[in-house]
Coordinates of C-alpha atoms and ligand atoms in Angstrom, one line a residue:
M19 CA 104.7 109.8 99.6
D20 CA 105.6 108.5 103.0
R21 CA 105.9 104.7 103.4
I22 CA 103.5 103.0 105.7
L23 CA 104.4 99.6 107.2
S24 CA 102.7 97.1 109.4
G25 CA 102.2 93.4 109.9
I26 CA 100.1 90.8 111.7
K27 CA 101.5 87.5 113.0
P28 CA 99.6 84.5 111.7
T29 CA 99.4 82.8 115.1
G30 CA 95.7 81.9 115.0
Q31 CA 92.2 82.9 113.8
L32 CA 92.0 86.6 113.4
T33 CA 89.6 88.4 115.7
L34 CA 87.4 91.4 115.4
G35 CA 90.1 93.2 117.4
N36 CA 92.6 92.5 114.6
Y37 CA 90.1 93.8 112.1
I38 CA 89.2 97.0 113.9
G39 CA 92.6 97.7 115.4
A40 CA 94.7 96.8 112.3
I41 CA 93.2 95.5 109.0
K42 CA 90.5 98.1 108.6
N43 CA 93.0 100.9 109.4
F44 CA 95.4 99.6 106.8
S45 CA 92.7 99.8 104.1
R46 CA 91.7 103.2 105.3
V47 CA 95.2 104.7 105.1
Q48 CA 96.5 102.8 102.1
Y49 CA 96.1 105.6 99.5
D50 CA 97.7 108.2 101.8
G51 CA 101.1 106.8 101.3
E52 CA 103.1 103.8 99.9
P53 CA 102.1 100.8 102.1
F54 CA 104.2 97.7 102.8
L55 CA 101.9 95.2 104.6
F56 CA 103.1 91.8 105.5
I57 CA 102.4 88.6 107.3
A58 CA 104.8 88.2 110.2
D59 CA 105.3 84.5 109.9
L60 CA 108.8 84.5 111.4
H61 CA 107.4 86.2 114.4
A62 CA 104.8 83.5 114.6
L63 CA 107.6 81.0 115.3
T64 CA 108.4 82.7 118.6
L65 CA 105.8 80.5 120.3
P66 CA 105.2 76.8 119.4
I67 CA 102.9 76.4 116.3
D68 CA 102.0 73.5 114.1
P69 CA 103.6 73.9 110.6
E70 CA 100.4 73.2 108.7
V71 CA 98.5 75.6 110.9
L72 CA 101.1 78.3 110.3
R73 CA 101.0 77.8 106.6
K74 CA 97.2 78.0 106.5
N75 CA 97.1 81.0 108.8
S76 CA 99.6 82.9 106.8
R77 CA 97.6 82.6 103.5
D78 CA 94.5 83.4 105.5
V79 CA 95.9 86.7 106.8
A80 CA 96.8 87.6 103.2
A81 CA 93.2 86.8 102.0
Y82 CA 91.8 88.9 104.8
Y83 CA 94.0 91.8 103.8
L84 CA 92.6 91.6 100.3
A85 CA 89.1 91.1 101.5
A86 CA 89.4 94.3 103.5
G87 CA 90.1 96.2 100.3
L88 CA 93.9 96.4 100.2
D89 CA 94.7 96.9 96.6
P90 CA 97.7 94.8 95.6
K91 CA 98.5 97.1 92.7
H92 CA 99.1 99.9 95.2
S93 CA 100.0 98.1 98.5
T94 CA 102.9 95.7 98.6
I95 CA 101.6 92.6 100.4
F96 CA 104.1 89.8 101.3
L97 CA 105.2 87.1 103.6
Q98 CA 108.0 88.2 106.0
S99 CA 109.9 84.9 105.5
D100 CA 109.9 85.3 101.7
V101 CA 112.1 88.4 102.0
S102 CA 115.5 87.4 103.3
T103 CA 116.6 91.0 104.1
H104 CA 114.4 91.0 107.2
S105 CA 116.5 88.2 108.8
E106 CA 119.8 89.7 107.5
L107 CA 119.1 93.1 109.0
A108 CA 117.9 91.6 112.3
I109 CA 121.2 89.9 112.8
I110 CA 123.0 93.2 112.5
L111 CA 120.5 95.2 114.6
Q112 CA 120.5 92.8 117.5
N113 CA 123.8 94.4 118.5
Y114 CA 122.2 97.8 119.0
L115 CA 119.3 96.7 121.3
Y116 CA 120.1 95.7 124.9
M117 CA 119.1 92.8 127.1
G118 CA 117.7 95.2 129.8
E119 CA 115.4 97.0 127.5
L120 CA 114.2 93.8 125.8
S121 CA 113.4 92.2 129.1
R122 CA 111.2 95.2 130.0
M123 CA 108.8 94.7 127.0
T124 CA 105.3 94.0 128.2
Q125 CA 104.6 91.5 125.5
F126 CA 107.7 89.5 126.4
K127 CA 106.7 89.6 130.1
D128 CA 103.1 88.5 129.4
K129 CA 104.0 85.7 127.0
S130 CA 106.9 84.3 129.0
Q131 CA 105.3 84.6 132.4
K132 CA 103.9 81.1 132.5
M133 CA 106.9 79.5 130.9
K134 CA 109.9 77.8 132.5
E135 CA 113.0 79.8 131.9
E136 CA 114.7 76.9 130.2
A137 CA 111.8 76.8 127.7
I138 CA 111.7 80.5 126.7
G139 CA 113.1 80.7 123.2
L140 CA 115.6 83.4 122.3
G141 CA 113.3 84.4 119.4
L142 CA 110.6 85.4 121.9
F143 CA 113.1 87.6 123.7
A144 CA 114.5 89.1 120.6
Y145 CA 111.0 89.6 119.0
P146 CA 111.4 93.5 119.0
V147 CA 114.8 93.2 117.2
L148 CA 113.2 91.5 114.2
M149 CA 110.3 93.9 114.4
A150 CA 112.7 96.9 114.4
A151 CA 114.3 95.4 111.3
D152 CA 110.9 95.0 109.6
I153 CA 110.2 98.7 110.3
V154 CA 113.5 100.4 109.3
L155 CA 114.0 98.2 106.3
Y156 CA 111.5 100.2 104.2
D157 CA 112.4 103.7 105.5
A158 CA 108.8 103.7 106.7
K159 CA 107.6 106.8 108.7
R160 CA 104.1 105.6 109.6
I161 CA 103.4 102.4 111.5
P162 CA 99.7 101.8 112.0
V163 CA 99.2 99.4 114.9
G164 CA 96.9 98.6 117.9
E165 CA 97.9 100.0 121.3
D166 CA 99.7 96.9 122.4
Q167 CA 102.3 97.3 119.7
V168 CA 103.2 100.9 120.5
Q169 CA 106.0 99.9 123.0
H170 CA 107.7 97.9 120.3
V171 CA 107.6 100.8 117.9
E172 CA 109.0 103.1 120.6
L173 CA 111.9 100.7 121.0
A174 CA 112.5 100.8 117.2
R175 CA 112.6 104.6 117.6
D176 CA 115.3 104.3 120.3
L177 CA 117.3 102.0 118.1
V178 CA 117.1 104.5 115.2
K179 CA 118.3 107.3 117.4
R180 CA 121.2 105.1 118.8
F181 CA 122.2 103.8 115.4
N182 CA 122.1 107.3 113.7
N183 CA 124.1 108.9 116.5
R184 CA 126.8 106.4 115.9
Y185 CA 126.8 106.2 112.0
G186 CA 125.0 109.3 110.7
E187 CA 121.6 109.6 109.2
V188 CA 121.3 106.0 108.0
L189 CA 117.9 104.9 109.3
T190 CA 114.5 106.7 109.0
M191 CA 112.6 107.6 112.2
P192 CA 109.2 105.7 112.4
R193 CA 106.2 106.7 114.3
A194 CA 103.3 104.5 115.6
E195 CA 99.9 105.5 114.4
V196 CA 97.1 104.4 116.7
A197 CA 93.4 104.8 115.8
K198 CA 91.5 107.1 118.1
V199 CA 88.7 104.6 118.5
G200 CA 89.2 100.8 118.5
K201 CA 92.9 100.7 119.4
R202 CA 92.1 98.1 122.1
I203 CA 89.0 96.0 121.7
M204 CA 88.4 93.9 124.8
S205 CA 87.3 90.3 125.2
L206 CA 83.5 89.8 125.2
S207 CA 83.7 87.4 128.1
D208 CA 86.2 89.4 130.2
P209 CA 86.2 93.1 129.2
T210 CA 89.2 93.8 131.3
K211 CA 91.4 91.7 128.9
K212 CA 92.4 92.4 125.3
M213 CA 90.5 90.5 122.7
S214 CA 93.2 88.2 121.3
K215 CA 93.6 85.5 118.8
S216 CA 95.5 83.3 121.3
E217 CA 92.6 83.5 123.8
P218 CA 90.1 80.8 123.0
K219 CA 87.1 82.3 124.8
G220 CA 84.9 85.3 124.3
D221 CA 86.3 86.6 121.1
I222 CA 84.7 87.1 117.8
Y223 CA 86.7 85.4 115.1
L224 CA 86.6 86.6 111.5
S225 CA 85.9 82.9 110.6
D226 CA 82.8 82.7 112.8
S227 CA 79.5 82.6 110.9
L228 CA 77.3 85.7 111.1
E229 CA 74.9 83.9 113.4
V230 CA 77.7 82.9 115.8
M231 CA 79.0 86.5 115.8
R232 CA 75.5 87.8 116.6
K233 CA 75.1 85.2 119.4
K234 CA 78.5 86.1 120.9
I235 CA 77.5 89.8 121.1
M236 CA 74.1 89.1 122.5
S237 CA 75.7 87.1 125.3
A238 CA 78.7 89.4 125.9
V239 CA 79.3 90.2 129.6
T240 CA 77.8 93.5 130.5
D241 CA 77.9 95.6 133.7
L242 CA 75.5 96.3 136.6
G243 CA 72.9 98.9 135.9
H244 CA 71.1 99.5 132.6
E245 CA 72.5 102.8 131.3
I246 CA 74.3 103.0 128.0
K247 CA 77.3 105.2 128.9
Y248 CA 80.9 105.3 128.0
D249 CA 82.8 104.7 131.2
P250 CA 85.6 102.1 130.8
E251 CA 86.5 102.1 134.5
N252 CA 83.0 101.3 135.8
K253 CA 81.3 99.9 132.8
P254 CA 84.0 98.0 130.8
G255 CA 81.6 95.7 129.0
I256 CA 79.2 98.4 127.7
S257 CA 82.2 100.7 126.9
N258 CA 83.8 97.9 124.8
L259 CA 80.6 97.3 122.9
M260 CA 80.3 101.1 122.4
T261 CA 83.8 101.1 121.0
I262 CA 83.0 98.3 118.5
L263 CA 79.8 100.2 117.4
S264 CA 81.5 103.5 117.2
S265 CA 84.4 102.2 115.1
L266 CA 82.2 100.4 112.7
S267 CA 79.4 103.0 112.4
G268 CA 81.5 106.2 112.7
K269 CA 79.0 107.4 115.4
S270 CA 80.6 109.2 118.4
F271 CA 80.1 107.9 121.9
E272 CA 77.8 110.9 122.7
E273 CA 75.6 110.1 119.7
I274 CA 75.4 106.5 120.8
E275 CA 74.5 107.5 124.4
K276 CA 71.8 109.8 123.1
E277 CA 70.4 107.2 120.8
F278 CA 70.0 104.6 123.6
E279 CA 68.8 106.9 126.3
G280 CA 66.0 105.2 128.2
K281 CA 66.6 101.9 126.3
G282 CA 68.0 98.7 127.8
Y283 CA 71.0 96.6 127.2
G284 CA 69.1 94.2 124.9
D285 CA 68.2 96.9 122.3
F286 CA 71.8 98.2 122.5
K287 CA 73.4 94.8 122.0
R288 CA 71.1 94.2 119.0
A289 CA 72.3 97.4 117.4
V290 CA 75.9 96.4 118.0
A291 CA 75.3 92.9 116.5
D292 CA 73.5 94.5 113.5
A293 CA 76.5 96.8 112.9
V294 CA 79.0 93.9 113.1
V295 CA 76.9 91.7 110.7
K296 CA 76.5 94.6 108.3
E297 CA 80.3 95.1 108.1
M298 CA 81.2 91.4 108.2
E299 CA 78.7 90.1 105.6
P300 CA 80.3 91.6 102.5
F301 CA 83.8 91.2 104.0
K302 CA 83.3 87.5 104.6
A303 CA 81.8 87.0 101.1
K304 CA 84.8 88.8 99.6
Y305 CA 87.2 86.6 101.6
E306 CA 85.5 83.4 100.2
E307 CA 85.7 84.8 96.7
I308 CA 89.4 85.6 97.1
V309 CA 90.3 82.2 98.6
A310 CA 88.5 80.5 95.7
S311 CA 90.2 82.7 93.0
G312 CA 93.7 81.6 93.8
L313 CA 94.8 85.3 93.9
V314 CA 96.6 85.0 97.2
D315 CA 99.7 83.1 95.9
K316 CA 100.1 85.5 93.0
V317 CA 99.9 88.6 95.2
L318 CA 102.4 87.2 97.7
E319 CA 104.8 86.3 94.9
E320 CA 104.8 89.7 93.3
G321 CA 104.8 91.4 96.7
A322 CA 107.9 89.5 97.8
K323 CA 109.8 90.7 94.7
K324 CA 108.8 94.3 95.2
A325 CA 109.6 94.2 99.0
Y326 CA 113.0 92.6 98.3
D327 CA 114.0 95.3 95.9
A328 CA 112.9 98.1 98.2
S329 CA 114.5 96.6 101.3
K330 CA 117.8 95.7 99.7
V331 CA 118.5 99.4 99.3
V332 CA 118.3 100.0 103.0
L333 CA 120.1 96.8 104.0
T334 CA 123.0 97.8 101.7
R335 CA 123.0 101.3 103.3
V336 CA 123.3 99.7 106.8
Q337 CA 125.9 97.2 105.7
K338 CA 128.0 100.0 104.3
A339 CA 127.6 102.1 107.4
V340 CA 128.8 99.4 109.8
G341 CA 131.7 98.3 107.6
L342 CA 130.3 95.0 106.2
Y343 CA 130.2 96.1 102.6
R344 CA 133.0 96.0 100.0
K345 CA 133.8 99.5 98.9
Ligands
LIG25 P1 98.2 87.1 119.9 O1 97.0 86.8 120.6 O2 98.7 86.0 119.0 O3 99.3 87.7 120.7 P2 96.9 89.4 118.7 O4 95.5 88.9 118.5 O5 97.2 90.3 119.9 O6 97.9 88.1 118.8 P3 98.7 90.5 116.8 O7 99.2 89.7 115.7 O8 99.7 90.7 118.0 O9 97.3 90.0 117.4 O10 98.3 91.9 116.3 C1 98.1 92.2 115.0 C2 97.6 93.7 115.0 O11 96.3 93.7 115.5 C3 98.4 94.6 115.8 O12 98.5 95.9 115.2 C4 97.7 94.7 117.1 O13 98.0 95.9 117.8 C5 96.2 94.7 116.6 N1 95.3 94.1 117.6 C6 95.4 92.9 118.2 N2 94.4 92.7 119.1 C7 93.7 93.9 119.1 C8 92.6 94.4 119.9 N3 92.0 93.6 120.8 N4 92.2 95.6 119.7 C9 92.8 96.4 118.8 N5 93.8 96.0 118.0 C10 94.3 94.8 118.2
LIG26 N1 104.4 92.4 116.5 C1 103.3 92.8 115.6 C2 103.5 92.2 114.2 C3 104.6 92.9 113.5 C4 104.7 94.3 113.2 C5 105.9 94.5 112.6 C6 103.8 95.3 113.2 C7 105.8 92.4 113.2 N2 106.6 93.3 112.7 C8 106.4 95.7 112.1 C9 104.2 96.6 112.8 C10 105.5 96.8 112.2 C11 102.0 92.2 116.1 O1 101.0 92.6 115.6 N3 102.0 91.4 117.1

């Protein structure tokens, strides 16, 4: 069984984009392999964050994983910072990724753009080094992520090639897996931008009440005209809502276009809101139940032990390869 690995950084309230692009996919693929799913709390430190907020967000992401149906008996769920091998491997791997390639990462460019050079942390720059360590540490072959993370997985692939050329077949080659529909959910207030948990406006947060979610969809920015048609170039607002509807209902874009032929934006938005509420109602109820049960701490504790044992094998292999390990 191939290992599957992914993570989410607990930087803020999770959005519907995180749910469709990441969490829902994790639960869909979990029984196809052996999943290691974590909360990337060390990565959350790459931008300023309040300690109490970070602590709360981290447990929240774990609760959302469980609410989405991730089965802790099958999937290993853990906090990145609980498993010291991630940091140990990153220190080694930083020597095999280069300044030039790190400075070309879109995420680094986006996040550092508005910052003064003196205030850009080394961790933000080295983000992909730690992420590559996360990935190779479990010999994972399959990395389910949203579109924005593909570049980081590609860099991890370059690293594996480089490392193995030098030391032999030490690391396993990973591959990004991006869902066909829903790999990039856009903001409801500006459908040319990614829906993101660090953007305060126009996003649906998983913590929003069902009424607020419905309201946000009904007031989502749409496009000129009145046709329901998938055309991201000319109709980004409607196409984004169609993507949300398609990924939650399983209906194709053609089916949706046919269903809403001759109908207006109002009818269509109502159908999108209904689909979101139908999916979110049981999910949110499950989340509340999990938070109240105290299950999260137990799952994270057991997950950390399993993750440590699995990752130690790979760390040792790397240490031996580069000459750090006693014979
Ligand atoms: P931030 O705003 O803090 O940069 P984010 O909302 O982009 O965060 P991440 O923690 O970077 O979220 O992403 C977690 C996972 O969710 C990743 O696999 C990412 O690709 C996916 N994801 C994030 N936003 C979207 C989106 N709008 N559509 C689809 N997938 C998404
Ligand atoms: N950078 C990712 C989170 C992340 C991750 C990983 C995803 C950290 N390490 C390893 C996949 C594999 C993000 O979602 N922003």
